[in-house]
Structures are given as structure tokens and as C-alpha cells.
Short mmCIF file of C-alpha atoms in Angstrom, two decimals:
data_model
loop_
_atom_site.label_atom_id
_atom_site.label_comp_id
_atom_site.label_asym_id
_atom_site.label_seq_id
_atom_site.Cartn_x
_atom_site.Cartn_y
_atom_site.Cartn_z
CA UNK A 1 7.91 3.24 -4.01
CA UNK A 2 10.40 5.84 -4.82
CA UNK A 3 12.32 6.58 -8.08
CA UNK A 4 13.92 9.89 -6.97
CA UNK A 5 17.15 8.45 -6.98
CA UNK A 6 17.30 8.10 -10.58
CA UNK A 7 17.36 11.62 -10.91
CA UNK A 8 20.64 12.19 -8.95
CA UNK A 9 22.39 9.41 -10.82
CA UNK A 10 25.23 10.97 -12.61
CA UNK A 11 27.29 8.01 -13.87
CA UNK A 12 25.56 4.52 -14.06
CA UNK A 13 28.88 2.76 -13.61
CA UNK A 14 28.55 -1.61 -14.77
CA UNK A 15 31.03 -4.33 -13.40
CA UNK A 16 31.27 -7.11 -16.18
CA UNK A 17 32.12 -10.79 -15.87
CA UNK A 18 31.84 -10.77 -11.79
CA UNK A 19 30.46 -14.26 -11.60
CA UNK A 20 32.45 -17.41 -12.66
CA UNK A 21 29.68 -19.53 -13.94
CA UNK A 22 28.68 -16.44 -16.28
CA UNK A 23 32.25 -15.90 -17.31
CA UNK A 24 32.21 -19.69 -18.90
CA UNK A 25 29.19 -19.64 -20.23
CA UNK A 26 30.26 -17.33 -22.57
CA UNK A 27 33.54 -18.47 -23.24
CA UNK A 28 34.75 -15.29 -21.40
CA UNK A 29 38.07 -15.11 -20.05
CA UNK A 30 38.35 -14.10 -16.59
CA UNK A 31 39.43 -10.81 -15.48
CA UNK A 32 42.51 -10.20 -13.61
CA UNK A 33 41.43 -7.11 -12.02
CA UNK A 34 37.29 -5.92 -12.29
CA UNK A 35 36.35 -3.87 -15.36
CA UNK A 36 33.36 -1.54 -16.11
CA UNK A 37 32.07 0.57 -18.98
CA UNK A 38 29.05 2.51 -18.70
CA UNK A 39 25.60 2.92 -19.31
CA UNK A 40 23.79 6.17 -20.42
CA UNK A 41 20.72 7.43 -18.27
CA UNK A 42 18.22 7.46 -21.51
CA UNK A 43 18.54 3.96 -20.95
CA UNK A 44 16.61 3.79 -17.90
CA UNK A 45 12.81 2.34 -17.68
CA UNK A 46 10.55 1.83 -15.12
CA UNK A 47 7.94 -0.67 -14.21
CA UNK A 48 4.36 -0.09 -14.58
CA UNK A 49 3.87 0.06 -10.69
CA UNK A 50 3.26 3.26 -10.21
CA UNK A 51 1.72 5.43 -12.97
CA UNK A 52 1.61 9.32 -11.64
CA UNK A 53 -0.43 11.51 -12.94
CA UNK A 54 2.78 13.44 -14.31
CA UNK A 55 4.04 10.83 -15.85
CA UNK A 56 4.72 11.94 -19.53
CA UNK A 57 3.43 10.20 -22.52
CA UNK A 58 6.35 9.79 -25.29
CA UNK A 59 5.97 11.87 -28.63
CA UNK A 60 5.55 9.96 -31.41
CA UNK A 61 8.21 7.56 -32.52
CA UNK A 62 10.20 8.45 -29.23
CA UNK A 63 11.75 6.25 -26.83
CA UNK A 64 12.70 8.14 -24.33
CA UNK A 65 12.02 11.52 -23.51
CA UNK A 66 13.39 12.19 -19.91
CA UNK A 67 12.33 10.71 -16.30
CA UNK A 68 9.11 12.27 -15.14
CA UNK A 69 9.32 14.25 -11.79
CA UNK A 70 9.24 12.00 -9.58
CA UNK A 71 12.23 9.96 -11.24
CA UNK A 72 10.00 7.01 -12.78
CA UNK A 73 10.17 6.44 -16.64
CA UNK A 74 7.13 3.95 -16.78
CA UNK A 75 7.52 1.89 -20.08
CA UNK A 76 8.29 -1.66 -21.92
CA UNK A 77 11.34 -2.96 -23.07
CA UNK A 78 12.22 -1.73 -26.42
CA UNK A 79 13.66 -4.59 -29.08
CA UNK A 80 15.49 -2.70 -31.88
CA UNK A 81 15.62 -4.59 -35.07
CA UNK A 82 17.72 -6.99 -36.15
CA UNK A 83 19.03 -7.28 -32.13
CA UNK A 84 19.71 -10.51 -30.44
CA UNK A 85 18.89 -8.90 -26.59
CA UNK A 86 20.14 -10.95 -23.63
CA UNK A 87 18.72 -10.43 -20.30
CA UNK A 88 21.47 -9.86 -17.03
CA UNK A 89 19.91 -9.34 -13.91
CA UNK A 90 21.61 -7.54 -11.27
CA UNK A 91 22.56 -6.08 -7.69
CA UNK A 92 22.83 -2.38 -8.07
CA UNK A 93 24.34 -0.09 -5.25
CA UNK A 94 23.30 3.52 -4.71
CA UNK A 95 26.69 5.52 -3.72
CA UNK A 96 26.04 8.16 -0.92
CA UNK A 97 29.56 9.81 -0.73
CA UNK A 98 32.34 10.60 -2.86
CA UNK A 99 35.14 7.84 -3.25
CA UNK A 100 38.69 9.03 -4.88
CA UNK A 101 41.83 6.91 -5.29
CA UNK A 102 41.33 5.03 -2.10
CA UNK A 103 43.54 2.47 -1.79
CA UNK A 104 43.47 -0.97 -1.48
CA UNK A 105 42.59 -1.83 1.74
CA UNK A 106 41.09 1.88 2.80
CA UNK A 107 37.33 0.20 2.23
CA UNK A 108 36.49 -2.84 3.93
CA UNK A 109 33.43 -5.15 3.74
CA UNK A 110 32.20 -4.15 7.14
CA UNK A 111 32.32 -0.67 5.68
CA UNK A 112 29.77 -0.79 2.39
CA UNK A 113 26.95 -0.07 4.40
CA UNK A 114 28.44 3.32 5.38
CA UNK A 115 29.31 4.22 1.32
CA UNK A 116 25.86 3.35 -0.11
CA UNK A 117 22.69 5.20 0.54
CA UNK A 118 20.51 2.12 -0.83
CA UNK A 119 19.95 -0.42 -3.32
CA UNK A 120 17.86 -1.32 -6.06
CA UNK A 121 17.63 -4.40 -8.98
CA UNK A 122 18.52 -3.74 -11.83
CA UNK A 123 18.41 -5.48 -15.81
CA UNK A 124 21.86 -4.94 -18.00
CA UNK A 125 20.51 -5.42 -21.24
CA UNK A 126 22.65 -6.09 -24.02
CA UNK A 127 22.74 -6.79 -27.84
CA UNK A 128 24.72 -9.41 -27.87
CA UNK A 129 25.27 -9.85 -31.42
CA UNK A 130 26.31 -6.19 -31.66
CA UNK A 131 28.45 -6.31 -28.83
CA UNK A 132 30.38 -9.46 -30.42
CA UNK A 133 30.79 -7.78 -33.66
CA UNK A 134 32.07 -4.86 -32.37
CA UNK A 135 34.82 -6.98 -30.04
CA UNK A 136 35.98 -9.06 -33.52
CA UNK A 137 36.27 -5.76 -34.87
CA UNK A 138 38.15 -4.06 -32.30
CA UNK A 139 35.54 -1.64 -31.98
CA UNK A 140 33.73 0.13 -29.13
CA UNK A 141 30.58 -1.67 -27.73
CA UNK A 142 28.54 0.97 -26.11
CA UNK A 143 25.64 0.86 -28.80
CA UNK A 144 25.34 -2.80 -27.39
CA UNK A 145 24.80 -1.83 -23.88
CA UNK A 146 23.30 1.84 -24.03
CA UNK A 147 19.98 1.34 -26.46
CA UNK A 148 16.79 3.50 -24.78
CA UNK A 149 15.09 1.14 -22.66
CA UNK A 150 18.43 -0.97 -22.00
CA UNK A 151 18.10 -0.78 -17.89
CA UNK A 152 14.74 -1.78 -16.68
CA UNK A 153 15.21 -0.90 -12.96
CA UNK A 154 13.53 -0.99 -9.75
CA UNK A 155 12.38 1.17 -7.17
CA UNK A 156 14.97 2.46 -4.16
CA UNK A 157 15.47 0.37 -1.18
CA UNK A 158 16.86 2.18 1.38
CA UNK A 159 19.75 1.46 3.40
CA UNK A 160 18.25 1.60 6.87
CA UNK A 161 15.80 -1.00 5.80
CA UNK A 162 19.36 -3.36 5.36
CA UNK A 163 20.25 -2.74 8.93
CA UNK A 164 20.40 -6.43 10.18
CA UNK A 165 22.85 -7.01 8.11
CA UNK A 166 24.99 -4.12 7.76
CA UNK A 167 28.55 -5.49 8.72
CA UNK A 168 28.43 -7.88 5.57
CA UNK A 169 25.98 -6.83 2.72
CA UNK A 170 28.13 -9.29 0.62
CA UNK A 171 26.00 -12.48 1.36
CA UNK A 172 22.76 -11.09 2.12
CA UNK A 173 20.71 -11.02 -1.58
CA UNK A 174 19.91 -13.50 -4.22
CA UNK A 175 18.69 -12.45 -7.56
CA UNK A 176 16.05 -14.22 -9.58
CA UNK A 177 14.91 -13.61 -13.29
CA UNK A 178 12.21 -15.16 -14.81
CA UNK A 179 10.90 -15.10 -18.97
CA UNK A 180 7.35 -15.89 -19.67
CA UNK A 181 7.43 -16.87 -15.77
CA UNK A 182 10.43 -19.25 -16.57
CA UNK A 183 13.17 -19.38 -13.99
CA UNK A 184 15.88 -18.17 -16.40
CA UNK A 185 18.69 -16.89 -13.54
CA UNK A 186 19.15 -17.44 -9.89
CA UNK A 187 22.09 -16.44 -7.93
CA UNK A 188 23.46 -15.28 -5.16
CA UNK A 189 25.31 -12.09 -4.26
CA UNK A 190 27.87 -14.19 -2.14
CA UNK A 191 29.18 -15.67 -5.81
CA UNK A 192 30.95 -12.02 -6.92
CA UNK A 193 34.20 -12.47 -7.54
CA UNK A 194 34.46 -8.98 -6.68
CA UNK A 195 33.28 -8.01 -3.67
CA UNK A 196 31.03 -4.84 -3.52
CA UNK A 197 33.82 -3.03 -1.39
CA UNK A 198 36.56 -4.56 -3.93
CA UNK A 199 34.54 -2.44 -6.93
CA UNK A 200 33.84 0.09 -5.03
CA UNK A 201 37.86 0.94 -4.54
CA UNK A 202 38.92 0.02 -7.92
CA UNK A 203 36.71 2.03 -9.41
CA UNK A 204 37.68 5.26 -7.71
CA UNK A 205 41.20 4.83 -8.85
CA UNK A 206 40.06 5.18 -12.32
CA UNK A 207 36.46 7.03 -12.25
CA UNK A 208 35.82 8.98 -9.09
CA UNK A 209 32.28 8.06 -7.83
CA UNK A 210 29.77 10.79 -6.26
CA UNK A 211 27.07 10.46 -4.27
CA UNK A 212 24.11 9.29 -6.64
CA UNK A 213 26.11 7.49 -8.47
CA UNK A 214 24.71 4.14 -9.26
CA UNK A 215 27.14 0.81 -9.92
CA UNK A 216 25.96 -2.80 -11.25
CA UNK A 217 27.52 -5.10 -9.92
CA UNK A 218 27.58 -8.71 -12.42
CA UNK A 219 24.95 -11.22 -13.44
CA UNK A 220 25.06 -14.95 -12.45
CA UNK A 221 24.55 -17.25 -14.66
CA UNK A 222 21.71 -18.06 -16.99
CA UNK A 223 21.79 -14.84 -19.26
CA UNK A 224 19.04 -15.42 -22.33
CA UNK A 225 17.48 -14.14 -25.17
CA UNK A 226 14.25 -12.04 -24.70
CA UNK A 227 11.91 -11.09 -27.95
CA UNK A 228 9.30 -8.99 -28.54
CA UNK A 229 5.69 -10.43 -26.60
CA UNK A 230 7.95 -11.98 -23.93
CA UNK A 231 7.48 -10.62 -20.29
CA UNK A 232 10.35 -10.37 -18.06
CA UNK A 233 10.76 -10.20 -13.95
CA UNK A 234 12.71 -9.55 -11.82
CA UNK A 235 13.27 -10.74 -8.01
CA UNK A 236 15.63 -9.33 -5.64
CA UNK A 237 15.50 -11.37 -2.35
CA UNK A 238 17.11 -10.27 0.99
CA UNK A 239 18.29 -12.59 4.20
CA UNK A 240 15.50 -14.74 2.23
CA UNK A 241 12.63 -11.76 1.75
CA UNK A 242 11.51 -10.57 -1.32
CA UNK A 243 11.77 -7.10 -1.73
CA UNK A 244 11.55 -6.30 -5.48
CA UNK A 245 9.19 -7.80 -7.61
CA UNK A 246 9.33 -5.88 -11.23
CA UNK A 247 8.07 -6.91 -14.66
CA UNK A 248 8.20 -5.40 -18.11
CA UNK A 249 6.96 -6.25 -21.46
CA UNK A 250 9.26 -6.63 -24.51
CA UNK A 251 7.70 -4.55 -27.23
CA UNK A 252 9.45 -3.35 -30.89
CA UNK A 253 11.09 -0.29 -30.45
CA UNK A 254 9.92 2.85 -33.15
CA UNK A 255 12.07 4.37 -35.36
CA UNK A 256 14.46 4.09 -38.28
CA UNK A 257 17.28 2.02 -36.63
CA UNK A 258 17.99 -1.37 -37.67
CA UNK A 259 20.76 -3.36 -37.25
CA UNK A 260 23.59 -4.13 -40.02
CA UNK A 261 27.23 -4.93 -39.66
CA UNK A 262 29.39 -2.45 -39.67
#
């Protein structure tokens, strides 16, 4: 299992609000066109699958003190205090070339295969009450999403083992996350309301994307709290196989922070 990818990432790029059924059950309006925002690489965690003997062992009170060599950050979910965390499990796409202004139309669904290098699952974490203060407030939310240990994510799946069905990636993967081995979200990639080559373009008008670059692409519904003790996995299934199968504890993250309004 290979985490080298991680290390390339340059921009960790999220789409929000891609699948209806989410959208409502947070009383979210729906977007016109697809947004993003994006999430910082100390945020990234690992599972316990693989532990190398490089792998580093945090200082004291750290949470996150670079991926080791081989791209792998091995560790549990951090809960900072005071944060309501919801869990979003998710599709992520590995870019393998650069995209700039293309226009609508220039990338077609046939064509995704040939603009990704892979895939991998991934876990948007959020704190959602932060994030909804910040929005009454008019402020900016990227506390909510960026906290260390805020994207659990998987190992790299290649793109040449997605060959069978590389003229329409759209409809090929369901997504499963379970709490405490409690079916919590299951959905299907064919639900996006924005199809992977649809984010793909509209994000290069805005952000260019480079090859590394790595781009969430929405949760289904079913998005929940997780607290510190639970244990949270993640499925990614493909034309019906599993080929992801990560879990990670939820522990109390060290330090000083705490949350208070602002």
C-alpha cells in the first residue's frame, strides 16, 4: 500500500454540497455552480496499516509533525475541545496533469480517466459548530475544516487498476462509513451533482490544478458526530469490490486549544 502520493500533493482542493440528500439535511441551499475551499496538508493522517520502521513518533504535545518518507502519517483522529466533529466520507481524485481555464465542454466524462493518475478515500472532517459560527458571523471557516488530523485518508489506488471502467468513472464507486461498526453513510458516486469532469473544469478557471494535486469530491448523506473512544471506517467499493478498508480511532487531541466563540 502506497502513500507516496501524499507527498506530491500541493493543493488538497474540497467540493462542498455535491450530493442533494446531504445538501437538505443540513438545511443547505443548493449551489448554482460547484464551490471548494481547501484543506491544509498538516491535516492529513494515515491508518495504522502499515507502520514503517521510519515512521516518526510525534514530540510531545504535537499533532503533526510532517509525513514520514514514505508519505504515511500513521495516527488517530484528534478531537479538539469543545468541537462538535462530523464525519464526511469521500471520493478523492489524484490529478496527473495540469488543467488551466479549460472551458466548458474541453473535458468530457469519457476523458477523467486520462486527467487522474489514481484515487483514494478520503474523510472531510469538520467542526461543525465552528464552521456555523463562523458563517452567522460572516467569518472565514477554515479552522473548521483544517484542524491536524482533519483528513484521515487512504492508501493510492492506481488508475490502471480502474481500467474496466475507464470511459465513465462517474458510476463506478460507492462509499460506505461506519461508527462503532454502525452503517452511518452509504452512497454512490453516480449521485454527484457535479460530475468529476464538471469539477475538474470549474476548478481550473479559478485555481489551476497540477499534477499531484488531490480534489474531494462531496459526501452523501448521513454525515454524524464522532467523539473521542469512537472508531471510524471507511469503505470505498468499486464495480461492487472493495478496495479500501481504513479505520481510525478518535482520541483527544494535546495542547492548549479549546474552543470559545469568537
Amino acid at each position: 500500500m502506497s502513500y507516496n502520493y501524499l507527498k506530491a500533493a500541493k493543493k488538497i482542493v474540497c467540493i462542498g454540497r455535491n450530493y442533494a440528500a446531504h445538501i437538505k439535511e443540513l438545511n443547505s441551499a443548493t449551489p448554482k455552480q460547484p464551490f471548494f475551499f481547501l484543506k491544509p496538508s498538516s491535516s492529513i493522517v494515515t491508518p495504522f496499516d502499515i507502520r514503517h520502521k521510519e515512521s516518526k513518533i510525534l514530540p510531545e504535545d504535537s499533532s503533526f509533525h510532517g509525513l514520514n518518507e514514505d508519505g504515511s502519517n500513521p495516527g488517530p483522529i484528534y478531537i479538539p475541545k469543545g468541537v462538535l466533529v462530523h464525519h464526511e466520507v469521500e471520493l478523492a481524485i489524484v490529478m496527473d496533469k495540469y488543467v488551466s481555464n479549460a472551458q466548458p465542454g474541453d473535458i468530457k466524462a469519457n476523458d477523467v480517466f486520462n486527467y487522474i493518475k489514481g484515487i483514494s478515500l478520503a474523510f472531510d472532517l469538520t467542526g461543525r459548530n465552528v464552521q456555523f459560527e463562523a458563517k452567522k458571523k460572516g467569518l472565514p471557516w477554515s479552522i473548521a475544516k483544517g484542524f491536524d488530523t482533519f483528513l484521515p485518508i487512504s492508501h493510492f489506488i492506481p488508475k490502471d487498476q480502474l481500467i474496466q471502467d475507464k470511459e465513465n468513472l462517474q458510476d463506478a464507486f460507492r462509499l460506505v462509513c461506519k461508527v462503532n461498526g454502525s452503517v452511518r453513510q452509504d452512497g454512490d458516486s453516480s449521485l454527484m451533482l457535479n460530475p468529476l469532469h464538471k469539477i475538474i473544469q470549474v476548478i481550473s478557471t479559478m485555481v489551476s490544478l497540477e499534477p499531484g494535486d488531490i480534489i474531494l469530491t462531496g459526501t452523501p448523506e448521513g454525515v454524524g458526530e464522532v467523539k473521542i473512544g469512537d472508531v471510524i471506517s471507511g469503505e470505498l467499493f468499486y464495480n461492487g469490490k472493495q478496495v479500501v478498508d481504513m479505520k481510525f480511532e478518535c482520541k483527544e487531541r494535546p495542547g492548549p486549544y479549546e474552543y470559545r466563540e469568537t
